[in-house]
């Protein structure tokens, strides 16, 4: 009797697998149900106790295992190994660091992208106006057979009219760079934009891409959500964003990271991080996953 029950169980499992095979094939072909996760975080370079902070940051990233990580205010200098390189090595990730400071310089400062996925292509770009020394890093990564473009940037920090004008110019150049490098793959753009999501200087970016956090938390008091650490900044200000291509991806989850002190009076950064889970829209497909 036991043998017969076992055989029946095996036959049932085989029949179920056979019945589900077309659904699995459809999901693989269309991208339905498949997803990626991303984090953006301003590291606050090596200020305060970087050796302690980096361990806190590393533990959180190890727990989350995001597919891609955008980092801003990344520094390397004597006695401080490139922060993106250190995190990438500890995580077992590939990375792309971009700086206006040339290799071999005493100090280099910039942005970085990290990924646990295979890298299909990589680029970087100095944003206009060039005298503002702002950059964007780009990786095209393979997420379970589907190519995705991820970009990391950090825009001008001034809060006056000149800063808004500069950010508008940087956004225009960023969009042109994306048009040159993205091909047919979906796009995710992350970073410290130094502007609220509804600011006029980000309007052209919003015309092309959705705000992942705002898409998920539409019923919350978004004006009270901050990515500037309230320990350092009095007024809430959500200026760190993960934008996504809405016709190719769907925002399913988003949350704020590093918004609690890891010790009395000690924080991971003067910014909080943002994590989001994006799902491939049905029909996204996997064409071009192996093509740079």
mmCIF file of C-alpha atoms in Angstrom:
data_model
loop_
_atom_site.group_PDB
_atom_site.id
_atom_site.type_symbol
_atom_site.label_atom_id
_atom_site.label_comp_id
_atom_site.label_asym_id
_atom_site.label_seq_id
_atom_site.Cartn_x
_atom_site.Cartn_y
_atom_site.Cartn_z
ATOM 1 C CA UNK A 1 0.000 0.000 0.000
ATOM 2 C CA UNK A 2 2.832 2.368 0.886
ATOM 3 C CA UNK A 3 4.545 1.680 -2.461
ATOM 4 C CA UNK A 4 1.295 2.329 -4.347
ATOM 5 C CA UNK A 5 0.801 5.633 -2.495
ATOM 6 C CA UNK A 6 4.372 6.615 -3.293
ATOM 7 C CA UNK A 7 3.877 5.775 -6.997
ATOM 8 C CA UNK A 8 0.637 7.733 -7.100
ATOM 9 C CA UNK A 9 2.374 10.714 -5.500
ATOM 10 C CA UNK A 10 5.123 10.547 -8.104
ATOM 11 C CA UNK A 11 2.626 10.346 -10.965
ATOM 12 C CA UNK A 12 0.696 13.299 -9.553
ATOM 13 C CA UNK A 13 3.869 15.396 -9.256
ATOM 14 C CA UNK A 14 4.854 14.524 -12.837
ATOM 15 C CA UNK A 15 1.391 15.389 -14.132
ATOM 16 C CA UNK A 16 1.443 18.711 -12.264
ATOM 17 C CA UNK A 17 4.885 19.575 -13.652
ATOM 18 C CA UNK A 18 3.670 18.728 -17.166
ATOM 19 C CA UNK A 19 0.578 20.894 -16.723
ATOM 20 C CA UNK A 20 2.610 23.848 -15.432
ATOM 21 C CA UNK A 21 5.297 23.624 -18.140
ATOM 22 C CA UNK A 22 3.434 25.814 -20.676
ATOM 23 C CA UNK A 23 2.841 28.454 -17.986
ATOM 24 C CA UNK A 24 6.538 28.444 -17.038
ATOM 25 C CA UNK A 25 7.511 28.729 -20.709
ATOM 26 C CA UNK A 26 5.114 31.648 -21.136
ATOM 27 C CA UNK A 27 6.549 33.398 -18.086
ATOM 28 C CA UNK A 28 10.094 32.895 -19.378
ATOM 29 C CA UNK A 29 9.164 34.245 -22.810
ATOM 30 C CA UNK A 30 7.220 37.272 -21.590
ATOM 31 C CA UNK A 31 9.111 38.175 -18.433
ATOM 32 C CA UNK A 32 5.913 37.902 -16.358
ATOM 33 C CA UNK A 33 6.599 37.322 -12.683
ATOM 34 C CA UNK A 34 10.350 37.951 -12.960
ATOM 35 C CA UNK A 35 11.883 40.855 -11.129
ATOM 36 C CA UNK A 36 14.949 42.771 -10.033
ATOM 37 C CA UNK A 37 15.836 44.796 -6.942
ATOM 38 C CA UNK A 38 17.926 47.936 -6.645
ATOM 39 C CA UNK A 39 19.352 50.169 -3.925
ATOM 40 C CA UNK A 40 20.560 53.753 -4.086
ATOM 41 C CA UNK A 41 22.618 55.222 -1.248
ATOM 42 C CA UNK A 42 24.779 58.284 -0.667
ATOM 43 C CA UNK A 43 27.813 57.072 1.293
ATOM 44 C CA UNK A 44 28.788 60.457 2.791
ATOM 45 C CA UNK A 45 32.325 59.506 1.619
ATOM 46 C CA UNK A 46 34.669 58.728 4.555
ATOM 47 C CA UNK A 47 33.325 61.210 7.095
ATOM 48 C CA UNK A 48 32.825 60.182 10.705
ATOM 49 C CA UNK A 49 33.706 56.554 11.455
ATOM 50 C CA UNK A 50 33.861 54.954 8.007
ATOM 51 C CA UNK A 51 35.375 51.625 9.228
ATOM 52 C CA UNK A 52 32.369 51.153 11.537
ATOM 53 C CA UNK A 53 29.815 52.544 9.077
ATOM 54 C CA UNK A 54 30.937 50.299 6.258
ATOM 55 C CA UNK A 55 30.313 47.186 8.344
ATOM 56 C CA UNK A 56 26.728 48.328 9.012
ATOM 57 C CA UNK A 57 26.194 49.088 5.323
ATOM 58 C CA UNK A 58 27.739 45.781 4.283
ATOM 59 C CA UNK A 59 25.505 43.730 6.598
ATOM 60 C CA UNK A 60 22.348 45.377 5.258
ATOM 61 C CA UNK A 61 23.383 44.900 1.636
ATOM 62 C CA UNK A 62 24.323 41.275 2.294
ATOM 63 C CA UNK A 63 20.862 40.685 3.743
ATOM 64 C CA UNK A 64 19.065 42.413 0.854
ATOM 65 C CA UNK A 65 21.208 40.974 -1.990
ATOM 66 C CA UNK A 66 20.030 43.605 -4.482
ATOM 67 C CA UNK A 67 20.673 43.000 -8.149
ATOM 68 C CA UNK A 68 22.210 46.470 -8.490
ATOM 69 C CA UNK A 69 23.410 49.211 -6.147
ATOM 70 C CA UNK A 70 23.908 52.891 -7.026
ATOM 71 C CA UNK A 71 26.352 54.726 -4.754
ATOM 72 C CA UNK A 72 27.132 58.439 -4.526
ATOM 73 C CA UNK A 73 29.918 60.328 -2.767
ATOM 74 C CA UNK A 74 32.302 57.431 -3.243
ATOM 75 C CA UNK A 75 35.879 58.295 -2.338
ATOM 76 C CA UNK A 76 39.333 56.777 -2.563
ATOM 77 C CA UNK A 77 42.495 58.328 -1.191
ATOM 78 C CA UNK A 78 45.602 57.288 0.704
ATOM 79 C CA UNK A 79 44.605 54.958 3.556
ATOM 80 C CA UNK A 80 41.007 54.763 2.254
ATOM 81 C CA UNK A 81 40.464 52.070 -0.334
ATOM 82 C CA UNK A 82 37.882 52.924 -2.998
ATOM 83 C CA UNK A 83 34.633 52.490 -1.072
ATOM 84 C CA UNK A 84 32.773 50.917 -3.998
ATOM 85 C CA UNK A 85 35.652 48.498 -4.614
ATOM 86 C CA UNK A 86 35.695 47.482 -0.939
ATOM 87 C CA UNK A 87 31.944 46.851 -0.823
ATOM 88 C CA UNK A 88 31.997 45.025 -4.166
ATOM 89 C CA UNK A 89 34.762 42.704 -3.005
ATOM 90 C CA UNK A 90 32.984 41.923 0.259
ATOM 91 C CA UNK A 91 29.672 41.326 -1.531
ATOM 92 C CA UNK A 92 31.175 39.383 -4.422
ATOM 93 C CA UNK A 93 29.809 41.968 -6.886
ATOM 94 C CA UNK A 94 31.197 43.552 -10.037
ATOM 95 C CA UNK A 95 31.432 47.339 -9.996
ATOM 96 C CA UNK A 96 31.829 50.439 -12.137
ATOM 97 C CA UNK A 97 33.336 53.572 -10.582
ATOM 98 C CA UNK A 98 33.295 56.911 -12.391
ATOM 99 C CA UNK A 99 35.063 60.111 -11.365
ATOM 100 C CA UNK A 100 36.192 63.339 -12.963
ATOM 101 C CA UNK A 101 39.484 62.775 -11.120
ATOM 102 C CA UNK A 102 41.850 60.832 -13.420
ATOM 103 C CA UNK A 103 43.307 57.456 -12.387
ATOM 104 C CA UNK A 104 46.428 57.861 -10.298
ATOM 105 C CA UNK A 105 45.212 61.079 -8.687
ATOM 106 C CA UNK A 106 45.896 61.568 -4.960
ATOM 107 C CA UNK A 107 42.139 61.537 -4.317
ATOM 108 C CA UNK A 108 39.277 60.361 -6.518
ATOM 109 C CA UNK A 109 35.617 61.118 -5.850
ATOM 110 C CA UNK A 110 32.519 60.062 -7.748
ATOM 111 C CA UNK A 111 29.661 57.624 -8.294
ATOM 112 C CA UNK A 112 29.530 53.865 -8.640
ATOM 113 C CA UNK A 113 27.317 50.973 -9.668
ATOM 114 C CA UNK A 114 27.618 47.512 -8.144
ATOM 115 C CA UNK A 115 25.902 44.373 -9.420
ATOM 116 C CA UNK A 116 25.707 40.666 -8.663
ATOM 117 C CA UNK A 117 24.504 40.020 -12.213
ATOM 118 C CA UNK A 118 26.592 39.408 -15.352
ATOM 119 C CA UNK A 119 27.650 42.687 -16.979
ATOM 120 C CA UNK A 120 26.858 42.954 -20.680
ATOM 121 C CA UNK A 121 28.284 46.441 -21.230
ATOM 122 C CA UNK A 122 29.513 49.458 -19.280
ATOM 123 C CA UNK A 123 29.843 53.174 -19.905
ATOM 124 C CA UNK A 124 30.353 56.444 -18.076
ATOM 125 C CA UNK A 125 29.838 60.086 -18.904
ATOM 126 C CA UNK A 126 30.697 63.553 -17.587
ATOM 127 C CA UNK A 127 27.472 65.521 -17.415
ATOM 128 C CA UNK A 128 27.077 69.032 -18.766
ATOM 129 C CA UNK A 129 27.941 71.623 -17.609
ATOM 130 C CA UNK A 130 31.386 70.110 -17.286
ATOM 131 C CA UNK A 131 32.526 72.706 -14.742
ATOM 132 C CA UNK A 132 30.089 71.186 -12.206
ATOM 133 C CA UNK A 133 32.043 67.892 -12.191
ATOM 134 C CA UNK A 134 29.004 65.583 -12.167
ATOM 135 C CA UNK A 135 29.016 62.113 -13.664
ATOM 136 C CA UNK A 136 26.822 59.141 -14.536
ATOM 137 C CA UNK A 137 27.806 55.460 -14.500
ATOM 138 C CA UNK A 138 26.040 52.871 -16.661
ATOM 139 C CA UNK A 139 25.883 49.086 -16.620
ATOM 140 C CA UNK A 140 23.760 46.834 -18.770
ATOM 141 C CA UNK A 141 23.199 43.713 -16.717
ATOM 142 C CA UNK A 142 21.682 40.301 -17.407
ATOM 143 C CA UNK A 143 18.801 39.582 -15.016
ATOM 144 C CA UNK A 144 17.827 35.951 -15.567
ATOM 145 C CA UNK A 145 18.289 36.261 -19.316
ATOM 146 C CA UNK A 146 16.852 39.769 -19.611
ATOM 147 C CA UNK A 147 19.021 42.835 -20.228
ATOM 148 C CA UNK A 148 18.417 45.852 -18.010
ATOM 149 C CA UNK A 149 20.206 49.214 -18.100
ATOM 150 C CA UNK A 150 21.028 50.694 -14.706
ATOM 151 C CA UNK A 151 22.407 54.215 -14.259
ATOM 152 C CA UNK A 152 23.810 55.989 -11.184
ATOM 153 C CA UNK A 153 24.204 59.742 -10.889
ATOM 154 C CA UNK A 154 24.442 62.660 -8.451
ATOM 155 C CA UNK A 155 23.163 66.076 -9.536
ATOM 156 C CA UNK A 156 24.064 69.618 -8.440
ATOM 157 C CA UNK A 157 23.378 70.348 -4.773
ATOM 158 C CA UNK A 158 22.538 74.081 -4.857
ATOM 159 C CA UNK A 159 19.045 75.010 -3.647
ATOM 160 C CA UNK A 160 18.860 78.336 -5.492
ATOM 161 C CA UNK A 161 17.719 79.224 -9.003
ATOM 162 C CA UNK A 162 21.191 78.572 -10.418
ATOM 163 C CA UNK A 163 21.160 75.065 -8.957
ATOM 164 C CA UNK A 164 17.780 74.347 -10.499
ATOM 165 C CA UNK A 165 19.015 75.541 -13.902
ATOM 166 C CA UNK A 166 22.148 73.383 -13.648
ATOM 167 C CA UNK A 167 20.136 70.297 -12.668
ATOM 168 C CA UNK A 168 17.848 70.894 -15.642
ATOM 169 C CA UNK A 169 20.875 70.919 -17.934
ATOM 170 C CA UNK A 170 22.234 67.784 -16.261
ATOM 171 C CA UNK A 171 18.905 65.985 -16.679
ATOM 172 C CA UNK A 172 18.838 66.851 -20.396
ATOM 173 C CA UNK A 173 22.369 65.499 -20.829
ATOM 174 C CA UNK A 174 21.546 62.407 -18.754
ATOM 175 C CA UNK A 175 18.556 61.635 -20.985
ATOM 176 C CA UNK A 176 20.695 62.061 -24.102
ATOM 177 C CA UNK A 177 23.302 59.679 -22.660
ATOM 178 C CA UNK A 178 20.596 57.114 -21.870
ATOM 179 C CA UNK A 179 19.261 57.388 -25.428
ATOM 180 C CA UNK A 180 22.780 56.683 -26.751
ATOM 181 C CA UNK A 181 23.474 53.679 -24.507
ATOM 182 C CA UNK A 182 20.221 51.932 -23.523
ATOM 183 C CA UNK A 183 19.333 50.218 -26.789
ATOM 184 C CA UNK A 184 16.108 48.205 -26.481
ATOM 185 C CA UNK A 185 16.570 47.156 -22.845
ATOM 186 C CA UNK A 186 14.541 48.591 -19.932
ATOM 187 C CA UNK A 187 16.028 51.505 -17.985
ATOM 188 C CA UNK A 188 16.426 52.191 -14.246
ATOM 189 C CA UNK A 189 18.000 55.495 -13.135
ATOM 190 C CA UNK A 190 19.050 55.912 -9.508
ATOM 191 C CA UNK A 191 20.913 58.408 -7.406
ATOM 192 C CA UNK A 192 20.992 61.553 -5.329
ATOM 193 C CA UNK A 193 19.151 64.109 -7.473
ATOM 194 C CA UNK A 194 19.242 66.895 -4.872
ATOM 195 C CA UNK A 195 15.633 67.694 -5.809
ATOM 196 C CA UNK A 196 12.156 66.590 -4.831
ATOM 197 C CA UNK A 197 10.539 64.266 -7.306
ATOM 198 C CA UNK A 198 8.031 66.921 -8.418
ATOM 199 C CA UNK A 199 10.635 69.681 -8.834
ATOM 200 C CA UNK A 200 10.588 71.475 -12.152
ATOM 201 C CA UNK A 201 14.229 70.648 -12.882
ATOM 202 C CA UNK A 202 13.339 66.917 -12.876
ATOM 203 C CA UNK A 203 10.240 67.308 -15.057
ATOM 204 C CA UNK A 204 11.884 65.963 -18.227
ATOM 205 C CA UNK A 205 13.097 62.909 -16.318
ATOM 206 C CA UNK A 206 9.599 62.304 -14.925
ATOM 207 C CA UNK A 207 8.177 62.585 -18.440
ATOM 208 C CA UNK A 208 10.165 59.462 -19.297
ATOM 209 C CA UNK A 209 10.377 57.500 -16.046
ATOM 210 C CA UNK A 210 8.304 56.730 -12.966
ATOM 211 C CA UNK A 211 9.237 57.303 -9.320
ATOM 212 C CA UNK A 212 9.415 53.833 -7.744
ATOM 213 C CA UNK A 213 8.886 54.922 -4.143
ATOM 214 C CA UNK A 214 6.033 57.254 -5.006
ATOM 215 C CA UNK A 215 4.404 54.607 -7.206
ATOM 216 C CA UNK A 216 4.285 52.120 -4.339
ATOM 217 C CA UNK A 217 3.376 54.528 -1.538
ATOM 218 C CA UNK A 218 0.763 56.605 -3.327
ATOM 219 C CA UNK A 219 -1.510 56.855 -0.273
ATOM 220 C CA UNK A 220 1.175 57.905 2.180
ATOM 221 C CA UNK A 221 2.100 61.412 3.217
ATOM 222 C CA UNK A 222 5.023 61.557 0.811
ATOM 223 C CA UNK A 223 5.824 65.123 1.822
ATOM 224 C CA UNK A 224 6.840 63.752 5.224
ATOM 225 C CA UNK A 225 9.097 61.035 3.786
ATOM 226 C CA UNK A 226 12.772 61.972 3.807
ATOM 227 C CA UNK A 227 15.935 60.501 2.414
ATOM 228 C CA UNK A 228 17.940 63.208 4.139
ATOM 229 C CA UNK A 229 18.833 61.914 7.593
ATOM 230 C CA UNK A 230 16.630 63.820 10.062
ATOM 231 C CA UNK A 231 19.445 63.667 12.599
ATOM 232 C CA UNK A 232 21.431 66.008 10.311
ATOM 233 C CA UNK A 233 18.658 67.887 8.465
ATOM 234 C CA UNK A 234 15.605 69.397 10.133
ATOM 235 C CA UNK A 235 13.092 69.418 7.278
ATOM 236 C CA UNK A 236 12.094 66.168 5.517
ATOM 237 C CA UNK A 237 13.284 66.018 1.922
ATOM 238 C CA UNK A 238 13.042 63.004 -0.394
ATOM 239 C CA UNK A 239 15.817 63.681 -2.905
ATOM 240 C CA UNK A 240 17.250 60.177 -3.463
ATOM 241 C CA UNK A 241 15.256 58.381 -6.122
ATOM 242 C CA UNK A 242 15.035 55.212 -8.201
ATOM 243 C CA UNK A 243 13.280 55.985 -11.486
ATOM 244 C CA UNK A 244 12.084 53.189 -13.780
ATOM 245 C CA UNK A 245 10.757 52.754 -17.316
ATOM 246 C CA UNK A 246 7.040 52.327 -16.716
ATOM 247 C CA UNK A 247 6.131 50.597 -19.979
ATOM 248 C CA UNK A 248 8.720 47.853 -19.306
ATOM 249 C CA UNK A 249 8.800 47.548 -15.515
ATOM 250 C CA UNK A 250 6.330 47.677 -12.615
ATOM 251 C CA UNK A 251 7.192 48.983 -9.134
ATOM 252 C CA UNK A 252 6.043 46.422 -6.554
ATOM 253 C CA UNK A 253 7.807 47.371 -3.311
ATOM 254 C CA UNK A 254 9.921 50.240 -2.022
ATOM 255 C CA UNK A 255 11.331 51.144 1.368
ATOM 256 C CA UNK A 256 13.740 53.466 3.123
ATOM 257 C CA UNK A 257 17.024 51.999 4.411
ATOM 258 C CA UNK A 258 19.480 53.026 7.146
ATOM 259 C CA UNK A 259 16.897 55.271 8.844
ATOM 260 C CA UNK A 260 17.804 54.099 12.337
ATOM 261 C CA UNK A 261 21.092 54.663 14.220
ATOM 262 C CA UNK A 262 23.304 51.589 14.529
ATOM 263 C CA UNK A 263 24.667 52.881 17.844
ATOM 264 C CA UNK A 264 24.016 55.809 20.142
ATOM 265 C CA UNK A 265 24.402 58.888 17.945
ATOM 266 C CA UNK A 266 25.939 56.930 15.060
ATOM 267 C CA UNK A 267 24.379 56.596 11.617
ATOM 268 C CA UNK A 268 25.261 54.827 8.383
ATOM 269 C CA UNK A 269 25.235 58.165 6.504
ATOM 270 C CA UNK A 270 23.747 61.644 6.462
ATOM 271 C CA UNK A 271 21.306 60.207 3.887
ATOM 272 C CA UNK A 272 18.961 57.261 4.106
ATOM 273 C CA UNK A 273 18.983 54.698 1.336
ATOM 274 C CA UNK A 274 16.162 53.567 -0.950
ATOM 275 C CA UNK A 275 15.390 49.963 -1.950
ATOM 276 C CA UNK A 276 12.884 48.966 -4.601
ATOM 277 C CA UNK A 277 11.607 45.774 -6.215
ATOM 278 C CA UNK A 278 10.728 46.051 -9.882
ATOM 279 C CA UNK A 279 8.854 43.420 -11.873
ATOM 280 C CA UNK A 280 9.228 42.883 -15.604
ATOM 281 C CA UNK A 281 6.014 43.828 -17.358
ATOM 282 C CA UNK A 282 4.356 41.047 -19.378
ATOM 283 C CA UNK A 283 5.762 41.025 -22.874
ATOM 284 C CA UNK A 284 9.180 42.371 -21.868
ATOM 285 C CA UNK A 285 10.858 39.246 -23.256
ATOM 286 C CA UNK A 286 14.554 38.436 -23.272
ATOM 287 C CA UNK A 287 15.758 39.605 -26.677
ATOM 288 C CA UNK A 288 19.267 40.963 -26.661
ATOM 289 C CA UNK A 289 20.285 39.648 -23.225
ATOM 290 C CA UNK A 290 23.643 38.475 -24.489
ATOM 291 C CA UNK A 291 24.335 41.415 -26.767
ATOM 292 C CA UNK A 292 26.416 44.355 -25.464
#
